[in-house]
PDB file of C-alpha atoms in Angstrom:
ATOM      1  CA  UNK A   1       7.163  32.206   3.944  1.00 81.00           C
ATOM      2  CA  UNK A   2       6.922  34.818   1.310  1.00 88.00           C
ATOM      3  CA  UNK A   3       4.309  33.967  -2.042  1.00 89.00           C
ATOM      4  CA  UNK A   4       7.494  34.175  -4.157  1.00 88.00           C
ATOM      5  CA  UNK A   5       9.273  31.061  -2.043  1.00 88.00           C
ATOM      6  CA  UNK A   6       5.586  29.207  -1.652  1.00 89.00           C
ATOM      7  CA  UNK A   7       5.868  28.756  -5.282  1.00 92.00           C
ATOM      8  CA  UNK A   8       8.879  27.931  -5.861  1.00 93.00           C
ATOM      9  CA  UNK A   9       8.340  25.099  -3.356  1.00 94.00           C
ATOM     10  CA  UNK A  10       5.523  23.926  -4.609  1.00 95.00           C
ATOM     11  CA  UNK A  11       6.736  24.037  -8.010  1.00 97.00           C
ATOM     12  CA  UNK A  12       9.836  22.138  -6.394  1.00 98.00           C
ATOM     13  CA  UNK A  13       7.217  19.522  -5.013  1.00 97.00           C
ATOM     14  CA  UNK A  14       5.879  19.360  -8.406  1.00 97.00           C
ATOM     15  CA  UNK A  15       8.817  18.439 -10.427  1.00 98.00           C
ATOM     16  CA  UNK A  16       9.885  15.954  -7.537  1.00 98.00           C
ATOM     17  CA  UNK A  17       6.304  14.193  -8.190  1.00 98.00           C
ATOM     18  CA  UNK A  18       6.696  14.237 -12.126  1.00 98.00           C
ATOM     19  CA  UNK A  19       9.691  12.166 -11.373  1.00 98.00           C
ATOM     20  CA  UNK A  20       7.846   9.394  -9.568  1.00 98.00           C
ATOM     21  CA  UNK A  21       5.166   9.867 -11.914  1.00 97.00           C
ATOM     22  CA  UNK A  22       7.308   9.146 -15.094  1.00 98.00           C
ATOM     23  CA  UNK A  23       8.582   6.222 -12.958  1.00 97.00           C
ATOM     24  CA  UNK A  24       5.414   4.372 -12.363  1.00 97.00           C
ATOM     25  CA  UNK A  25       4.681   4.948 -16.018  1.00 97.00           C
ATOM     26  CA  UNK A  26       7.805   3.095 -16.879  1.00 97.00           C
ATOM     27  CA  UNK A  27       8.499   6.748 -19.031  1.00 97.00           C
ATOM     28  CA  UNK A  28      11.829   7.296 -20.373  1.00 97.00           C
ATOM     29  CA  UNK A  29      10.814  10.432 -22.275  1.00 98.00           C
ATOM     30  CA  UNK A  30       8.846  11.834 -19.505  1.00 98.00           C
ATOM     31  CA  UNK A  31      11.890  11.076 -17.270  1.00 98.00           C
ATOM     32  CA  UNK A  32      14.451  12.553 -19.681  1.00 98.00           C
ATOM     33  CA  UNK A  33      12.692  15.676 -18.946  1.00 97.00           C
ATOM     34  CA  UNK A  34      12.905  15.485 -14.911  1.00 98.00           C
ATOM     35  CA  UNK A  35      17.143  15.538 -15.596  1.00 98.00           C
ATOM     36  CA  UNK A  36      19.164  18.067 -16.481  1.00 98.00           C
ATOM     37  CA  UNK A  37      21.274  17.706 -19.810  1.00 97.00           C
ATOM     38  CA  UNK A  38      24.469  17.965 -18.418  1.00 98.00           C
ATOM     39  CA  UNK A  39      27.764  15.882 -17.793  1.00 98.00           C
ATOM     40  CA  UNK A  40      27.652  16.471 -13.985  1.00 97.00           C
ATOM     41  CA  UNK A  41      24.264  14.356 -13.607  1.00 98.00           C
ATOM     42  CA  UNK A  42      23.987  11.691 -11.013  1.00 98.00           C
ATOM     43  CA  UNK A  43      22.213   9.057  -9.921  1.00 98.00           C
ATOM     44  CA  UNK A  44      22.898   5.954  -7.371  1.00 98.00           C
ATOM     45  CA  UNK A  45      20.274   3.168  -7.478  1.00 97.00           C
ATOM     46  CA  UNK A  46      20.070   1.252  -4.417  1.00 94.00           C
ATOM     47  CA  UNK A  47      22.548  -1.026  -3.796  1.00 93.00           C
ATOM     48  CA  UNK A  48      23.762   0.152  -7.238  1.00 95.00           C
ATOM     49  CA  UNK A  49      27.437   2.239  -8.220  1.00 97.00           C
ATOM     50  CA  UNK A  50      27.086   5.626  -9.098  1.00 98.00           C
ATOM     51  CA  UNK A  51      26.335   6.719 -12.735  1.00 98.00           C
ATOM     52  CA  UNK A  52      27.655  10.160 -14.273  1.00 98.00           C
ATOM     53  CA  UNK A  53      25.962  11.672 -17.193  1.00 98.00           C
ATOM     54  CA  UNK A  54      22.808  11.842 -18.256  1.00 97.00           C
ATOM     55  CA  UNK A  55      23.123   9.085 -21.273  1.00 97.00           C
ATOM     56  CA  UNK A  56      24.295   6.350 -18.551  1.00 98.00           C
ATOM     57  CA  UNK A  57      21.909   7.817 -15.921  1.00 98.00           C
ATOM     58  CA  UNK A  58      18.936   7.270 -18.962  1.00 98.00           C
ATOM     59  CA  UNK A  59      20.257   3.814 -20.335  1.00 98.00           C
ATOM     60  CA  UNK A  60      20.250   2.768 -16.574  1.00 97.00           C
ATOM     61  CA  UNK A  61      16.688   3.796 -15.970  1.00 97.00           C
ATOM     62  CA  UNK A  62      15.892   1.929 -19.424  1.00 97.00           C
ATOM     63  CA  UNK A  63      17.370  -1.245 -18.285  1.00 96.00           C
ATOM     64  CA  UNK A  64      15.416  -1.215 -15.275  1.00 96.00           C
ATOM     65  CA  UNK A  65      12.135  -0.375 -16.995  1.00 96.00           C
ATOM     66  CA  UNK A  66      13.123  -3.224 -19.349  1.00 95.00           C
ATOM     67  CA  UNK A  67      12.555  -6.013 -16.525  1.00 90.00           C
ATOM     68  CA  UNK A  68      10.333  -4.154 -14.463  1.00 89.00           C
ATOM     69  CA  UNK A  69       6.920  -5.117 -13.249  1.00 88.00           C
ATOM     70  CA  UNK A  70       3.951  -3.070 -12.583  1.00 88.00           C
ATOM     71  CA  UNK A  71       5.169  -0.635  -9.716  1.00 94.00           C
ATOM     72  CA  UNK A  72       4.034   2.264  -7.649  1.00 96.00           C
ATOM     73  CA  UNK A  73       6.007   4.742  -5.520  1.00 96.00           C
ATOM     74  CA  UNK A  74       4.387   6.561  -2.146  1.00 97.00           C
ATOM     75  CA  UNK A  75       6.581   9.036  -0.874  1.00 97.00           C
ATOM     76  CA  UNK A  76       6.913   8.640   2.818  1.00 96.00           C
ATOM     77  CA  UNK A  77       8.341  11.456   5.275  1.00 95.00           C
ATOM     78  CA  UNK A  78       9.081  13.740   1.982  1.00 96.00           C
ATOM     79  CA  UNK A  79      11.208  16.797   3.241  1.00 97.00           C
ATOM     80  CA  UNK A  80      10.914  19.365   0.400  1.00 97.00           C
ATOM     81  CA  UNK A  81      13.929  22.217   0.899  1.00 96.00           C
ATOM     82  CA  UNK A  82      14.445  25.255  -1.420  1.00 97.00           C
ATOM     83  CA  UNK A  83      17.689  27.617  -1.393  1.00 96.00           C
ATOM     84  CA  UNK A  84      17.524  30.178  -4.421  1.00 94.00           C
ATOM     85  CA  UNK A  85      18.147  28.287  -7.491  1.00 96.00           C
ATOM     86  CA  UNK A  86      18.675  24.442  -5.720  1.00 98.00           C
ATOM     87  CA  UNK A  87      16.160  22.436  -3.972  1.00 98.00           C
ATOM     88  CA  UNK A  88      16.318  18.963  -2.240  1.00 98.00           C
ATOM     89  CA  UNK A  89      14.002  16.520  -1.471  1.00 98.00           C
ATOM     90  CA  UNK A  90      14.535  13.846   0.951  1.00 98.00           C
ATOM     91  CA  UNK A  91      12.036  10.912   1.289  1.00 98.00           C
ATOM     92  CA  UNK A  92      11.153   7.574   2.052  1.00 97.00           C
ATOM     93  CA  UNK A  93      10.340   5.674  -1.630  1.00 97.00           C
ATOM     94  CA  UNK A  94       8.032   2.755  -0.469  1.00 97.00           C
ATOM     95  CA  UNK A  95       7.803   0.688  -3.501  1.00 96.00           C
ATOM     96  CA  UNK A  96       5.083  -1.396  -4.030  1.00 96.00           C
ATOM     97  CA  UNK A  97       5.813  -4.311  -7.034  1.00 94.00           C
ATOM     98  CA  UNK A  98       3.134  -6.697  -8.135  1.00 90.00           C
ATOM     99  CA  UNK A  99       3.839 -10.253  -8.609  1.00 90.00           C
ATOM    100  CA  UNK A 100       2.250 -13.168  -9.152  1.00 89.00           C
ATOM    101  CA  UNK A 101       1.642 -13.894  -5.164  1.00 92.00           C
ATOM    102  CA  UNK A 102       0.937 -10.528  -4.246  1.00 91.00           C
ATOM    103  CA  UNK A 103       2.469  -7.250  -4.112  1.00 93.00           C
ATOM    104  CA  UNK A 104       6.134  -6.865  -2.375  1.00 92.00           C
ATOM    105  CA  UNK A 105       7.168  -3.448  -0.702  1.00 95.00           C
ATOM    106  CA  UNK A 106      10.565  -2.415  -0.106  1.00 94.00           C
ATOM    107  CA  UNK A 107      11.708   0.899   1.253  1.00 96.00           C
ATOM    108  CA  UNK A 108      14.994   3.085   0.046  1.00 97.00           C
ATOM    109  CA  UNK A 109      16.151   6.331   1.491  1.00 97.00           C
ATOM    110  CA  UNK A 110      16.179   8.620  -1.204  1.00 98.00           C
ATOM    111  CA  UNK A 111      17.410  12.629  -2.002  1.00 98.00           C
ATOM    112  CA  UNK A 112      16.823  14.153  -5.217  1.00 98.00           C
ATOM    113  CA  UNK A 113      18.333  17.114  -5.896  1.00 98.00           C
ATOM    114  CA  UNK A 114      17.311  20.076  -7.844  1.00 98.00           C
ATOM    115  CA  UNK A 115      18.356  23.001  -9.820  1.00 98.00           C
ATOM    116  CA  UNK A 116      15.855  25.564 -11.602  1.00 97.00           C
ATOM    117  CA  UNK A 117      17.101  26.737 -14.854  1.00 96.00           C
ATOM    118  CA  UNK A 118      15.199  28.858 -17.041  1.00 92.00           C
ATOM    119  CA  UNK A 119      11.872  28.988 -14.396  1.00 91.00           C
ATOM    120  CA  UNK A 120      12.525  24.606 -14.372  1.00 96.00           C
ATOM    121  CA  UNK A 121      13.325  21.984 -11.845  1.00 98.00           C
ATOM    122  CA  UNK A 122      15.874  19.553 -13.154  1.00 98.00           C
ATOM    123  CA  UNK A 123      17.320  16.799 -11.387  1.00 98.00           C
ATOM    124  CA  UNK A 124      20.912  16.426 -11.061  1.00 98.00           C
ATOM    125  CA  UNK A 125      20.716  13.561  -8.381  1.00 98.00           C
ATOM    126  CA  UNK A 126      18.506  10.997  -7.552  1.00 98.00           C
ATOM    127  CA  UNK A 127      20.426   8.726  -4.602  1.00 98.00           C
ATOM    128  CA  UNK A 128      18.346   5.965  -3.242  1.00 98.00           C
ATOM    129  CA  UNK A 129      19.695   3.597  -0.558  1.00 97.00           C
ATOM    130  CA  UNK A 130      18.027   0.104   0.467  1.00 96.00           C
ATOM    131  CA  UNK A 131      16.376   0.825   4.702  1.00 94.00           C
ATOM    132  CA  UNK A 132      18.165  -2.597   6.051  1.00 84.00           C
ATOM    133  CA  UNK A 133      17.552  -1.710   9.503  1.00 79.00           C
ATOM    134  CA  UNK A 134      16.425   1.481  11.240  1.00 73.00           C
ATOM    135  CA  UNK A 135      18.382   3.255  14.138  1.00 77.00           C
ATOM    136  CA  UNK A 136      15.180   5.586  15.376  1.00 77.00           C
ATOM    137  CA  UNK A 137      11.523   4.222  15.632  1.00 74.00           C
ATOM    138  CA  UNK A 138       9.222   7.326  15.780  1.00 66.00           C
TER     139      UNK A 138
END
């Protein structure tokens, strides 16, 4: 791997983190910053329809943090790509929610994708999907 593409995937890597990051911290500012400002935005929470533009995409993510709980994110089986000017991540979120009896964990398949404009990662789709059942065990 050249030094050139080792940065740009760990700078990739970075802005994938800052995502979660601005998630645990319940962040809509931080998070406005992960997403690109454009029309062609995406996002599909699990279980959830998919929301275009980055104003729906936001006022989603505020309704969420609006009823959320104290949460944290670990990134399981994160595949980090990088082609040019797009990278993708795919990963296993394992949330872990505190309540009252103890802390709940639930797992989603997830891809964000990325595109670097002006030397920045922006996100222009996060797509999570509930793991129901598994088809491999490793």
């Amino acid at each position: 791997m050249s030094p050139e593409a080792y940065l740009q995937r760990k700078s990739a890597a970075r802005a994938n983190r800052a995502f979660y990051d601005a998630l645990e911290r319940l962040d809509l500012d931080a998070l406005r910053v992960c997403w690109l400002d454009d029309p062609s935005v995406k996002c599909v929470h699990p279980g959830g329809e998919l929301i275009v533009g980055p104003e729906r995409v936001l006022e989603a993510w505020r309704r969420i943090f609006e009823n959320a709980r104290p949460w944290r994110f670990e990134l399981v089986d994160l595949d980090l790509e990088v082609a040019g000017e797009m990278a993708w991540a795919n990963q296993v979120e394992r949330l872990h929610v505190v309540l009252e009896s103890g802390v709940l964990i639930a797992e989603s398949a997830a891809t964000n994708l990325w595109v670097r404009r002006e030397e920045e990662w922006k996100l222009v789709l996060h797509h999570a999907s509930p793991i129901a059942r598994r088809f491999f065990e490793d």
